[in-house]
CSV table of C-alpha atoms and ligand atoms in Angstrom, one decimal:
chain,number,residue,atom,x,y,z
Q,8,MET,CA,21.6,11.3,-61.0
Q,9,ILE,CA,18.4,11.5,-59.2
Q,10,SER,CA,19.6,9.0,-56.7
Q,11,LYS,CA,22.8,11.0,-56.1
Q,12,ILE,CA,20.6,14.2,-55.6
Q,13,PHE,CA,18.5,12.1,-53.0
Q,14,ILE,CA,21.6,10.8,-51.2
Q,15,ALA,CA,23.1,14.4,-51.0
Q,16,LEU,CA,20.1,15.7,-49.5
Q,17,LEU,CA,19.7,12.9,-47.0
Q,18,ALA,CA,23.3,13.6,-46.0
Q,19,ILE,CA,22.4,17.3,-45.6
Q,20,VAL,CA,19.3,16.2,-43.4
Q,21,SER,CA,20.9,13.8,-41.4
Q,22,ALA,CA,23.8,16.0,-40.7
Q,23,ALA,CA,21.5,19.0,-39.4
Q,24,PRO,CA,23.1,20.2,-36.4
Q,25,PHE,CA,19.7,20.9,-34.3
Q,26,ARG,CA,17.2,18.5,-32.7
Q,27,ASP,CA,13.7,19.2,-31.8
Q,28,SER,CA,13.3,19.2,-27.9
Q,29,TYR,CA,11.0,19.5,-25.3
Q,30,GLU,CA,13.6,19.5,-22.6
Q,31,ASN,CA,12.5,22.9,-21.3
Q,32,GLY,CA,8.8,22.2,-21.2
Q,33,ARG,CA,8.2,23.8,-24.6
Q,34,LEU,CA,9.4,23.2,-28.2
Q,35,GLU,CA,12.9,24.4,-29.0
Q,36,LYS,CA,15.8,23.3,-31.4
Q,37,ARG,CA,19.0,22.3,-29.4
Q,38,LEU,CA,22.3,22.0,-30.7
Q,39,ASP,CA,23.0,18.4,-31.9
Q,40,ASN,CA,26.6,18.6,-33.2
Q,41,GLY,CA,27.2,14.8,-32.1
Q,42,LEU,CA,29.3,16.1,-29.2
Q,43,GLY,CA,28.5,16.2,-25.4
Q,44,LYS,CA,25.9,13.7,-25.2
Q,45,THR,CA,27.1,13.1,-21.7
Q,46,PRO,CA,28.9,16.0,-19.9
Q,47,ALA,CA,32.5,16.4,-20.6
Q,48,LEU,CA,35.3,14.8,-18.6
Q,49,GLY,CA,38.8,16.1,-18.6
Q,50,TRP,CA,41.3,19.0,-17.2
Q,51,ASN,CA,41.8,22.5,-17.8
Q,52,GLY,CA,45.0,24.6,-16.6
Q,53,TRP,CA,43.4,27.7,-15.2
Q,54,ASN,CA,42.6,26.6,-11.7
Q,55,GLN,CA,46.0,24.9,-11.5
Q,56,GLY,CA,48.3,27.7,-12.8
Q,57,GLN,CA,46.4,30.6,-14.5
Q,58,CYS,CA,48.4,32.0,-17.5
Q,59,ASN,CA,51.6,29.7,-16.4
Q,60,ALA,CA,49.5,26.4,-17.1
Q,61,ALA,CA,49.0,27.6,-20.9
Q,62,THR,CA,51.9,25.7,-22.3
Q,63,ALA,CA,52.5,22.8,-24.7
Q,64,SER,CA,54.6,21.0,-22.0
Q,65,THR,CA,52.0,21.3,-19.3
Q,66,ALA,CA,49.3,20.0,-22.0
Q,67,LEU,CA,51.5,17.0,-22.8
Q,68,ASN,CA,52.2,16.3,-19.3
Q,69,THR,CA,48.8,16.1,-18.4
Q,70,ALA,CA,47.8,14.0,-21.3
Q,71,LYS,CA,50.7,11.6,-20.2
Q,72,ALA,CA,49.2,11.5,-16.5
Q,73,PHE,CA,45.7,10.8,-17.8
Q,74,VAL,CA,47.2,7.7,-19.6
Q,75,SER,CA,49.4,6.5,-16.9
Q,76,LEU,CA,46.9,7.0,-14.1
Q,77,GLY,CA,44.2,4.9,-15.9
Q,78,LEU,CA,42.1,8.3,-16.2
Q,79,LYS,CA,41.7,8.2,-20.0
Q,80,ASP,CA,40.3,4.5,-19.8
Q,81,LEU,CA,37.6,6.0,-17.3
Q,82,GLY,CA,36.5,8.5,-19.9
Q,83,TYR,CA,38.9,11.7,-19.0
Q,84,LEU,CA,39.4,12.8,-22.5
Q,85,TYR,CA,39.6,16.5,-22.7
Q,86,VAL,CA,43.1,18.3,-22.1
Q,87,ASN,CA,42.1,21.8,-22.3
Q,88,ILE,CA,44.3,24.9,-22.4
Q,89,ASP,CA,42.9,28.3,-21.0
Q,90,ASP,CA,43.8,31.9,-21.4
Q,91,CYS,CA,47.1,33.3,-22.3
Q,92,TRP,CA,48.3,30.6,-25.0
Q,93,ALA,CA,48.4,33.2,-27.7
Q,94,SER,CA,50.5,35.8,-28.9
Q,95,LYS,CA,49.3,39.3,-28.0
Q,96,ALA,CA,48.9,40.1,-31.8
Q,97,ARG,CA,47.3,38.2,-34.7
Q,98,ASP,CA,49.6,37.9,-37.8
Q,99,SER,CA,49.4,40.2,-40.8
Q,100,ALA,CA,46.5,38.0,-42.1
Q,101,GLY,CA,44.5,38.3,-38.9
Q,102,ASN,CA,45.3,34.8,-37.9
Q,103,LEU,CA,45.6,33.8,-34.1
Q,104,VAL,CA,49.1,32.9,-33.4
Q,105,PRO,CA,50.5,30.7,-30.6
Q,106,ASP,CA,53.0,32.2,-28.3
Q,107,PRO,CA,56.3,30.6,-29.7
Q,108,ALA,CA,57.7,30.4,-26.2
Q,109,LYS,CA,55.0,28.4,-24.8
Q,110,TRP,CA,54.3,26.5,-28.1
Q,111,PRO,CA,57.6,26.0,-29.7
Q,112,ASN,CA,56.2,23.5,-32.4
Q,113,GLY,CA,52.8,25.2,-32.5
Q,114,ILE,CA,49.4,23.9,-31.6
Q,115,LYS,CA,49.0,21.4,-34.2
Q,116,ALA,CA,52.1,19.3,-33.2
Q,117,VAL,CA,50.5,19.1,-29.6
Q,118,THR,CA,47.1,18.3,-30.8
Q,119,ASP,CA,48.6,15.5,-33.1
Q,120,GLN,CA,50.5,14.1,-30.0
Q,121,ILE,CA,47.2,14.2,-27.9
Q,122,HIS,CA,45.1,12.7,-30.4
Q,123,ASP,CA,47.8,9.8,-30.7
Q,124,MET,CA,47.4,9.2,-27.2
Q,125,GLY,CA,43.6,8.7,-27.8
Q,126,LEU,CA,42.7,12.1,-26.1
Q,127,LYS,CA,41.2,15.4,-27.2
Q,128,MET,CA,42.6,19.1,-27.0
Q,129,GLY,CA,40.8,22.0,-25.9
Q,130,LEU,CA,41.7,25.8,-26.6
Q,131,TYR,CA,40.4,29.0,-25.1
Q,132,GLY,CA,39.1,32.2,-26.7
Q,133,ASP,CA,36.7,35.0,-26.1
Q,134,ALA,CA,33.7,36.5,-27.8
Q,135,GLY,CA,34.8,40.0,-27.2
Q,136,ARG,CA,37.8,42.3,-28.3
Q,137,GLU,CA,40.1,40.7,-25.9
Q,138,THR,CA,40.2,37.8,-23.7
Q,139,CYS,CA,40.0,38.4,-19.8
Q,140,GLY,CA,43.9,37.9,-19.8
Q,141,GLY,CA,44.2,40.8,-22.6
Q,142,TYR,CA,45.0,38.4,-25.6
Q,143,PRO,CA,43.1,38.6,-28.9
Q,144,GLY,CA,39.5,38.1,-28.7
Q,145,SER,CA,37.3,36.8,-31.9
Q,146,GLN,CA,35.1,39.7,-32.2
Q,147,GLY,CA,35.0,40.2,-35.7
Q,148,HIS,CA,37.2,37.0,-36.5
Q,149,GLU,CA,34.7,34.4,-35.7
Q,150,VAL,CA,34.7,32.5,-39.0
Q,151,GLN,CA,38.5,33.0,-39.5
Q,152,ASP,CA,39.0,31.6,-35.9
Q,153,GLY,CA,36.8,28.6,-36.5
Q,154,LYS,CA,38.7,27.6,-39.4
Q,155,THR,CA,42.1,28.1,-37.5
Q,156,LEU,CA,40.8,25.7,-34.9
Q,157,ALA,CA,39.9,23.1,-37.2
Q,158,SER,CA,43.3,23.2,-39.0
Q,159,TRP,CA,44.9,22.7,-36.0
Q,160,GLY,CA,42.8,19.9,-34.7
Q,161,VAL,CA,41.2,21.4,-31.9
Q,162,ASP,CA,38.3,19.3,-30.2
Q,163,TYR,CA,36.8,21.8,-27.6
Q,164,TRP,CA,36.6,25.7,-27.5
Q,165,LYS,CA,35.9,27.3,-24.2
Q,166,TYR,CA,34.5,30.9,-25.2
Q,167,ASP,CA,34.7,33.7,-22.6
Q,168,ASN,CA,33.1,36.9,-22.3
Q,169,CYS,CA,35.4,39.7,-21.5
Q,170,TYR,CA,35.5,42.9,-23.3
Q,171,THR,CA,32.4,42.2,-25.1
Q,172,GLY,CA,30.5,45.5,-23.9
Q,173,THR,CA,32.0,48.4,-22.4
Q,174,GLY,CA,35.1,47.8,-20.3
Q,175,PHE,CA,36.4,44.4,-18.9
Q,176,ASN,CA,33.1,42.5,-18.5
Q,177,ASN,CA,30.0,42.4,-20.8
Q,178,ALA,CA,28.0,45.6,-19.5
Q,179,GLY,CA,25.5,46.4,-21.8
Q,180,ALA,CA,25.9,43.5,-24.0
Q,181,ASN,CA,23.5,40.7,-24.4
Q,182,THR,CA,25.2,37.5,-24.7
Q,183,SER,CA,22.5,35.7,-26.7
Q,184,THR,CA,22.8,38.0,-29.5
Q,185,TYR,CA,26.5,36.9,-30.1
Q,186,TYR,CA,27.4,33.6,-28.9
Q,187,PRO,CA,25.5,32.0,-31.9
Q,188,THR,CA,27.9,33.6,-34.1
Q,189,MET,CA,30.8,31.5,-32.9
Q,190,ARG,CA,28.4,28.3,-32.7
Q,191,ASP,CA,27.8,28.9,-36.4
Q,192,SER,CA,31.5,29.3,-37.4
Q,193,LEU,CA,32.2,26.1,-35.5
Q,194,LEU,CA,29.5,24.3,-37.2
Q,195,ASN,CA,30.9,25.3,-40.3
Q,196,SER,CA,34.6,24.8,-39.6
Q,197,GLY,CA,34.8,21.4,-40.9
Q,198,ARG,CA,35.4,19.8,-37.7
Q,199,PRO,CA,33.4,18.7,-34.9
Q,200,ILE,CA,34.3,21.3,-32.3
Q,201,PHE,CA,32.8,20.9,-28.6
Q,202,PHE,CA,31.2,24.5,-27.7
Q,203,SER,CA,31.8,25.5,-24.0
Q,204,MET,CA,30.3,28.6,-23.4
Q,205,CYS,CA,31.7,30.8,-20.6
Q,206,GLN,CA,29.5,33.8,-20.2
Q,207,TRP,CA,29.3,33.2,-16.2
Q,208,GLY,CA,25.4,32.6,-16.1
Q,209,ARG,CA,24.6,35.8,-17.7
Q,210,ASP,CA,21.0,36.6,-19.4
Q,211,ASN,CA,19.5,33.4,-18.0
Q,212,VAL,CA,21.9,31.2,-20.3
Q,213,TRP,CA,20.4,28.0,-19.1
Q,214,ILE,CA,17.0,28.9,-20.9
Q,215,TRP,CA,18.7,29.2,-24.5
Q,216,GLY,CA,22.2,27.8,-24.0
Q,217,GLY,CA,20.9,24.2,-25.3
Q,218,SER,CA,20.5,25.8,-28.7
Q,219,VAL,CA,24.0,27.3,-28.7
Q,220,GLY,CA,26.3,25.3,-26.8
Q,221,ASN,CA,27.5,21.9,-25.4
Q,222,SER,CA,27.6,23.3,-21.9
Q,223,TRP,CA,27.3,26.9,-20.5
Q,224,ARG,CA,28.7,28.3,-17.3
Q,225,MET,CA,25.8,29.0,-15.0
Q,226,SER,CA,27.8,31.1,-12.2
Q,227,ASP,CA,30.9,33.4,-11.7
Q,228,ASP,CA,34.1,31.8,-11.4
Q,229,ILE,CA,34.5,29.0,-8.9
Q,230,GLN,CA,37.1,30.0,-5.9
Q,231,ASN,CA,39.0,27.6,-4.0
Q,232,ASN,CA,37.0,27.2,-1.0
Q,233,TRP,CA,34.0,25.2,0.5
Q,234,GLY,CA,31.4,28.4,0.4
Q,235,SER,CA,32.0,28.8,-3.4
Q,236,VAL,CA,31.5,24.9,-4.2
Q,237,ALA,CA,28.2,25.1,-1.9
Q,238,SER,CA,26.8,28.2,-3.4
Q,239,ILE,CA,27.3,27.3,-7.1
Q,240,ALA,CA,25.6,23.6,-6.2
Q,241,ALA,CA,22.7,25.3,-4.5
Q,242,LYS,CA,22.2,27.5,-7.7
Q,243,ALA,CA,22.6,24.3,-10.0
Q,244,ALA,CA,19.5,22.7,-8.2
Q,245,THR,CA,17.3,25.5,-9.3
Q,246,ILE,CA,18.1,25.1,-13.2
Q,247,ALA,CA,18.4,21.4,-13.3
Q,248,GLN,CA,15.8,20.8,-15.8
Q,249,TYR,CA,17.7,22.3,-18.7
Q,250,ALA,CA,20.6,19.9,-18.7
Q,251,ALA,CA,20.1,17.4,-21.5
Q,252,PRO,CA,22.2,15.2,-23.8
Q,253,GLY,CA,24.2,17.5,-26.0
Q,254,GLY,CA,23.9,20.5,-23.4
Q,255,PHE,CA,24.6,20.8,-19.8
Q,256,ASN,CA,24.9,23.4,-17.0
Q,257,ASP,CA,28.5,24.0,-16.3
Q,258,LEU,CA,29.3,24.5,-12.6
Q,259,ASP,CA,32.8,25.4,-13.5
Q,260,MET,CA,36.2,23.8,-13.1
Q,261,MET,CA,37.1,21.7,-10.4
Q,262,GLN,CA,38.9,22.6,-7.4
Q,263,LEU,CA,40.0,19.2,-6.1
Q,264,GLY,CA,43.7,18.7,-5.4
Q,265,ASN,CA,44.1,22.5,-4.8
Q,266,GLY,CA,45.0,22.2,-1.0
Q,267,LYS,CA,42.0,24.3,0.5
Q,268,LEU,CA,39.1,21.3,0.4
Q,269,SER,CA,39.0,18.8,3.0
Q,270,GLY,CA,38.8,15.1,2.0
Q,271,ASN,CA,34.8,15.3,2.9
Q,272,GLU,CA,34.5,18.5,0.7
Q,273,GLU,CA,36.3,16.9,-2.3
Q,274,ARG,CA,34.1,14.0,-2.0
Q,275,ALA,CA,30.9,16.4,-2.1
Q,276,HIS,CA,32.3,18.7,-4.7
Q,277,PHE,CA,32.7,15.7,-7.0
Q,278,GLY,CA,29.7,14.0,-6.1
Q,279,LEU,CA,27.6,17.1,-6.6
Q,280,TRP,CA,29.1,17.9,-10.2
Q,281,ALA,CA,28.6,14.4,-11.1
Q,282,ILE,CA,24.8,14.1,-10.2
Q,283,ALA,CA,24.2,17.7,-11.6
Q,284,LYS,CA,25.4,16.5,-14.8
Q,285,SER,CA,28.3,19.3,-14.9
Q,286,PRO,CA,31.4,18.9,-17.0
Q,287,ILE,CA,34.0,17.6,-14.7
Q,288,ILE,CA,37.1,19.5,-15.5
Q,289,MET,CA,39.8,18.7,-13.1
Q,290,GLY,CA,41.8,22.0,-12.4
Q,291,THR,CA,44.8,20.9,-10.5
Q,292,ASP,CA,48.3,19.5,-11.6
Q,293,MET,CA,47.4,15.9,-12.4
Q,294,THR,CA,51.0,14.8,-12.2
Q,295,LYS,CA,50.8,15.6,-8.5
Q,296,LEU,CA,47.6,14.3,-7.4
Q,297,ALA,CA,47.2,12.8,-3.8
Q,298,THR,CA,46.3,9.3,-3.7
Q,299,SER,CA,43.1,10.2,-1.7
Q,300,THR,CA,42.0,12.7,-4.8
Q,301,LEU,CA,42.6,10.2,-7.2
Q,302,GLU,CA,40.6,7.6,-5.4
Q,303,ILE,CA,37.6,10.1,-5.5
Q,304,ILE,CA,38.0,11.0,-9.2
Q,305,LYS,CA,38.6,7.2,-10.2
Q,306,ASN,CA,35.2,6.2,-8.4
Q,307,LYS,CA,33.8,4.0,-11.1
Q,308,GLY,CA,30.1,4.2,-9.6
Q,309,ILE,CA,30.0,8.0,-9.5
Q,310,LEU,CA,31.4,8.3,-12.9
Q,311,SER,CA,28.7,5.9,-14.3
Q,312,ILE,CA,26.2,8.2,-12.8
Q,313,HIS,CA,27.7,11.2,-14.5
Q,314,GLN,CA,28.1,9.4,-17.7
Q,315,ASP,CA,24.4,8.0,-17.7
Q,316,PRO,CA,23.1,8.1,-21.2
Q,317,LEU,CA,19.7,9.6,-19.8
Q,318,GLY,CA,21.6,13.0,-19.2
Q,319,LYS,CA,19.1,14.5,-16.6
Q,320,ALA,CA,20.4,16.3,-13.8
Q,321,ALA,CA,19.5,15.6,-10.2
Q,322,THR,CA,17.8,18.5,-8.0
Q,323,THR,CA,16.8,18.8,-4.4
Q,324,PHE,CA,13.6,17.1,-3.1
Q,325,GLN,CA,12.0,17.8,0.5
Q,326,PRO,CA,11.7,14.8,2.8
Q,327,SER,CA,8.5,14.9,4.8
Q,328,GLY,CA,9.4,16.7,7.9
Q,329,ALA,CA,12.2,18.6,6.7
Q,330,ALA,CA,12.6,22.4,6.0
Q,331,ALA,CA,12.2,23.4,2.4
Q,332,PRO,CA,15.0,24.0,0.0
Q,333,SER,CA,15.8,27.8,-0.6
Q,334,GLY,CA,17.9,27.5,-3.7
Q,335,SER,CA,20.7,30.1,-2.2
Q,336,SER,CA,22.2,27.8,0.4
Q,337,LEU,CA,23.1,24.1,-0.3
Q,338,TYR,CA,20.4,21.6,0.6
Q,339,PRO,CA,21.1,18.2,2.0
Q,340,TYR,CA,18.7,16.1,-0.1
Q,341,TRP,CA,19.0,15.5,-4.0
Q,342,ALA,CA,17.6,12.9,-6.3
Q,343,GLY,CA,17.5,12.7,-9.9
Q,344,PRO,CA,16.7,9.9,-12.8
Q,345,LEU,CA,19.0,7.5,-14.3
Q,346,SER,CA,18.5,5.5,-17.4
Q,347,ASP,CA,18.4,2.4,-15.0
Q,348,GLY,CA,17.4,3.7,-11.5
Q,349,ILE,CA,17.4,6.8,-9.4
Q,350,VAL,CA,20.5,8.5,-7.8
Q,351,ILE,CA,20.3,10.1,-4.5
Q,352,GLY,CA,22.8,12.6,-3.1
Q,353,LEU,CA,23.0,13.1,0.7
Q,354,ILE,CA,25.1,16.0,2.1
Q,355,ALA,CA,26.1,17.0,5.5
Q,356,VAL,CA,25.5,20.5,4.8
Q,357,ASP,CA,25.8,22.1,8.3
Q,358,LYS,CA,26.8,19.3,10.9
Q,359,ALA,CA,28.3,15.8,11.0
Q,360,GLY,CA,25.8,13.2,11.9
Q,361,ASN,CA,23.3,10.4,10.7
Q,362,TYR,CA,21.8,11.3,7.4
Q,363,SER,CA,18.7,9.1,6.1
Q,364,VAL,CA,16.5,8.9,3.2
Q,365,ASN,CA,13.1,7.2,3.2
Q,366,PHE,CA,12.8,6.0,-0.3
Q,367,SER,CA,9.0,6.8,-0.3
Q,368,ASP,CA,10.1,10.4,-0.1
Q,369,VAL,CA,12.0,10.2,-3.5
Q,370,PRO,CA,10.7,11.2,-6.7
Q,371,GLY,CA,10.6,8.3,-9.0
Q,372,LEU,CA,10.7,5.9,-6.1
Q,373,GLY,CA,7.8,5.0,-3.6
Q,374,ASN,CA,6.5,2.5,-1.2
Q,375,GLY,CA,8.5,-0.9,-1.2
Q,376,SER,CA,11.9,-2.2,-0.9
Q,377,PHE,CA,14.7,-1.3,-3.1
Q,378,SER,CA,18.0,-2.6,-3.6
Q,379,TRP,CA,20.7,0.1,-3.6
Q,380,ALA,CA,24.5,0.8,-3.4
Q,381,GLU,CA,26.5,3.8,-1.8
Q,382,PHE,CA,29.5,4.6,-4.0
Q,383,TYR,CA,32.1,6.1,-1.6
Q,384,SER,CA,31.6,3.5,1.2
Q,385,GLY,CA,31.0,0.6,-1.1
Q,386,LYS,CA,27.8,-0.3,0.9
Q,387,THR,CA,25.0,-2.2,-0.7
Q,388,ALA,CA,21.5,-3.3,0.8
Q,389,ASN,CA,17.8,-3.9,0.2
Q,390,GLY,CA,15.3,-1.8,2.1
Q,391,THR,CA,12.8,1.0,2.1
Q,392,SER,CA,15.5,3.4,3.4
Q,393,ALA,CA,19.0,4.0,3.7
Q,394,SER,CA,21.2,5.8,6.3
Q,395,PHE,CA,24.8,7.1,6.8
Q,396,GLU,CA,27.2,8.5,9.2
Q,397,LEU,CA,28.6,11.6,7.5
Q,398,GLY,CA,31.3,14.0,8.6
Q,399,LEU,CA,30.9,17.6,8.1
Q,400,HIS,CA,30.3,18.3,4.3
Q,401,ASP,CA,30.6,14.9,3.3
Q,402,MET,CA,28.4,13.1,0.9
Q,403,ALA,CA,26.8,10.0,0.1
Q,404,VAL,CA,26.2,9.0,-3.6
Q,405,ILE,CA,23.6,6.3,-3.8
Q,406,LYS,CA,22.0,4.5,-6.7
Q,407,VAL,CA,18.6,2.9,-6.2
Q,408,ASN,CA,17.5,0.1,-8.6
Q,409,LYS,CA,13.9,1.4,-9.7
Q,410,SER,CA,11.9,-1.8,-9.4
Q,411,ALA,CA,11.0,-2.8,-5.9
Q,412,VAL,CA,12.3,-5.9,-4.6
I,286,GLA,C1,37.3,34.1,-16.8
I,286,GLA,C2,36.7,32.7,-16.9
I,286,GLA,C3,37.8,31.8,-16.2
I,286,GLA,C4,39.1,31.8,-16.9
I,286,GLA,C5,39.7,33.3,-17.1
I,286,GLA,C6,40.7,33.4,-17.8
I,286,GLA,O1,37.4,34.7,-15.5
I,286,GLA,O2,35.5,32.8,-16.4
I,286,GLA,O3,37.2,30.5,-16.2
I,286,GLA,O4,39.0,31.3,-18.3
I,286,GLA,O5,38.6,34.2,-17.4
I,286,GLA,O6,41.2,34.7,-17.9
């Protein structure tokens, strides 16, 4: 009897969904639900087709593409549906109901198929009265909705912030007071569900987000242009220290493949999100990817940086003689620690040309000769520095071995 009680207590303690952490420079309890130890990799339909992509057939076609393109084997697991998947009204018991025209066999039939392919399924909801698109929000239904998601086999819940205060946006509402309600609902739902907070970087979410979600959006919505990509990345450099296994800054869904970014810009977008340890959630039609885009997102070296178990985000560093970073515009020089080395990012922010880095300037390195590899060109060498010819907005992603040779 005593040993049974002891085992039961042990089970409760070991399943505690929080861990002590000093990641923010002070003791805090970070969410530890077993998920998101490294940033999420997957797809979401919003940047591809907004409401039109919230269908069973789009989810299943994406899942099939993940398998046939070899993306699943590289770690792309999450197939996430965004706003507009639901019917406009809850049922008489107050449950969310999938739109029967978009989900003829319901959600569970789709999650079952996605799970059979070895993938995971995500859905979208909202902390307010309605989603941004005007579908039912979870306010007052948090516990019920968490149970519904678990019963459908949902693995990932993106939680938006419309209609939480007065009007469309969250004017007057403090997100830190109501996002934990859904966290607790998911923790008690009976299923591990990744909690993706989407409150657009309000209320300095990066400071407290680690105790609430597995990721938190840190900006307004990404737009399909280089200026938007660059300004989000510039802001991410100022909050890099808050990323850690189990909870990451979310720089928003990718715009690769959507026809506006150049090849150079697609490389930099992907490379920056990878070294900043943002979720990489593709936002384009995965059945129609250009070979050039596919090549970028299948880059094994860059994916290994993104999925490095240390889970620390890179930030800017100032080489001797260079102007200081400002935080409001994209800076060319980035570096961050890896479990087995240092990653350096060089971005041709304002002009094409020769970009070089002296390893002695890089935090975590120093004087001496180091071996390195650049993942887009495949170049490898030993030395005290590395340099690259980069076209406008292109990026070099370099992994440096920590011990001098
Ligand atoms: C907000 C979110 C977007 C998307 C839309 C859907 O704008 O930030 O990512 O989910 O709502 O309506």
